[in-house]
Short mmCIF file of C-alpha atoms and ligand atoms in Angstrom, two decimals:
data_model
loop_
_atom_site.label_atom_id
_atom_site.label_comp_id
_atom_site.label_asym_id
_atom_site.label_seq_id
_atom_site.Cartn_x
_atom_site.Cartn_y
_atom_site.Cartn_z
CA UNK M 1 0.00 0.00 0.00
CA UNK M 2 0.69 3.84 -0.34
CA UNK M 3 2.45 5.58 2.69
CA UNK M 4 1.17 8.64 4.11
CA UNK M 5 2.20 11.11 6.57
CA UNK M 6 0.69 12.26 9.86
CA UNK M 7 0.25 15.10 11.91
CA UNK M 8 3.48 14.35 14.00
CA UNK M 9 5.68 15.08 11.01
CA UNK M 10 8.10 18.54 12.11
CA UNK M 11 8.21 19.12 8.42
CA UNK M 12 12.10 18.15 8.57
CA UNK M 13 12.63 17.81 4.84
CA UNK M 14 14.87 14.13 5.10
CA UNK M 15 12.61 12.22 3.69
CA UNK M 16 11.90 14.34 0.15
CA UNK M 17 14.93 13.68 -1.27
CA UNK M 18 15.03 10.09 -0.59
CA UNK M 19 12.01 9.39 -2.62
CA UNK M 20 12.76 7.69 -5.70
CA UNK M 21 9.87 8.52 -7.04
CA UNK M 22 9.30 12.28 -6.12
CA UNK M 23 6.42 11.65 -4.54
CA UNK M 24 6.84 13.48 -1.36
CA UNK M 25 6.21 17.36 -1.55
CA UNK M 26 6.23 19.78 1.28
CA UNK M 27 2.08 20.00 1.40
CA UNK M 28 2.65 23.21 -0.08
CA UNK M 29 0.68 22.09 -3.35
CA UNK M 30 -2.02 20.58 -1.60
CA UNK M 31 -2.64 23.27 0.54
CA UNK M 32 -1.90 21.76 3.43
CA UNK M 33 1.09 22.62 6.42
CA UNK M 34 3.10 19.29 6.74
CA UNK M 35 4.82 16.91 4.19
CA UNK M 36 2.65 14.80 1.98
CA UNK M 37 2.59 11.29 -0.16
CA UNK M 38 1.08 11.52 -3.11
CA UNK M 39 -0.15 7.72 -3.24
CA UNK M 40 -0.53 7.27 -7.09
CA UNK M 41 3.25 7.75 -7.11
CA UNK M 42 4.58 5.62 -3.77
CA UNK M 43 5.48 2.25 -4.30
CA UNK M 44 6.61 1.66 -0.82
CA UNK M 45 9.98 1.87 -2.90
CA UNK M 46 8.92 -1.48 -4.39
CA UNK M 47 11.49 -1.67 -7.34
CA UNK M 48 13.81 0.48 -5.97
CA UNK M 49 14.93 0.07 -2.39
CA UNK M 50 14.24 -3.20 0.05
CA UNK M 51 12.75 -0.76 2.56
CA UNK M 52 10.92 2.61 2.43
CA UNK M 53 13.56 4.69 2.09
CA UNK M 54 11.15 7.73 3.86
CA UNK M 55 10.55 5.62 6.78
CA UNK M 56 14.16 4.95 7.30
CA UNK M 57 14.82 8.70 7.36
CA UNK M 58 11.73 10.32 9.52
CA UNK M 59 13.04 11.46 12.71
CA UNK M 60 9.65 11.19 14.04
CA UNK M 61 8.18 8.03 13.05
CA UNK M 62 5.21 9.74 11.14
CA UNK M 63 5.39 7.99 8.19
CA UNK M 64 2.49 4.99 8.37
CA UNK M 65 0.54 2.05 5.65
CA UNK M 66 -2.11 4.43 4.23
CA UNK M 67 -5.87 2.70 5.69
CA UNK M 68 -7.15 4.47 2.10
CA UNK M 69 -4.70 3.41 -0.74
CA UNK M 70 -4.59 -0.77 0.73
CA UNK M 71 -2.15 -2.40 -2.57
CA UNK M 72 -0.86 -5.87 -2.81
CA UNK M 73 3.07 -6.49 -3.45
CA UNK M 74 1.76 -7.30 -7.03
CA UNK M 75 0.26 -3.95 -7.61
CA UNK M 76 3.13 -2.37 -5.83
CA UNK M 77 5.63 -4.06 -8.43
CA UNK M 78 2.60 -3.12 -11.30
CA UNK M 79 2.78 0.63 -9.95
CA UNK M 80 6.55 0.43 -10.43
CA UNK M 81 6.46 -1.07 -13.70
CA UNK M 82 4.03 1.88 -14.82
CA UNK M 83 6.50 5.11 -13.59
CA UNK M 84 9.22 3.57 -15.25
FE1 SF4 B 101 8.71 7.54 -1.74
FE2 SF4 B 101 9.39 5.08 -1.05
FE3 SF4 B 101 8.44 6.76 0.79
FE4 SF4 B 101 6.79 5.82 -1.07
S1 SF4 B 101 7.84 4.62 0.52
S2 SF4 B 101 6.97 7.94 -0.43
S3 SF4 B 101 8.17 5.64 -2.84
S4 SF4 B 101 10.37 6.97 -0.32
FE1 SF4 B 102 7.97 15.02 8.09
FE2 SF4 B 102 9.23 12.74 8.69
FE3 SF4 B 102 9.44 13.79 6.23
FE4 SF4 B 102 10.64 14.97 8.31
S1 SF4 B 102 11.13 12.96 7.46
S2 SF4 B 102 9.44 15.99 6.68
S3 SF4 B 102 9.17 14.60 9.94
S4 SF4 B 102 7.57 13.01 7.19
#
């Protein structure tokens, strides 16, 4: 599944740059005041890393399984296959 990011996040900035597939923005272009997952493009770095590379980096521990965007590993790998 998708990864999202809770109210805890202290808007840091280590985790944008470790996304390999930009999906992390600052909220800024969703209007809203922490850092944000945009689902369509997390793979839960399926493809590219063994381990979410945004988890491994939060300071805070605010980065959780999205309850909204549920995927299999097969439509994780799928997802990756698509962006690249
Ligand atoms: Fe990006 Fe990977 Fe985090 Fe998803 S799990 S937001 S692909 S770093
Ligand atoms: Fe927020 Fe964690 Fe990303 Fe820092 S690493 S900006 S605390 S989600």
């Amino acid at each position: 599944m998708a990864l999202m990011i809770n109210e805890n996040c202290v808007n840091c900035d280590a985790c944008l740059p470790e996304c390999p597939t930009e999906a992390i923005t600052d909220g800024s272009d969703v209007d809203v005041s922490i850092y944000y997952i945009h689902s369509k493009y997390c793979t839960e770095c399926v493809g590219y890393h063994d381990d979410p590379q945004c988890v491994i980096v939060c300071p805070v521990d605010c980065i959780i399984p999205d309850p909204d965007n549920v995927e299999s590993q097969e439509e994780l790998q799928a997802k990756y296959e698509t962006l690249n």
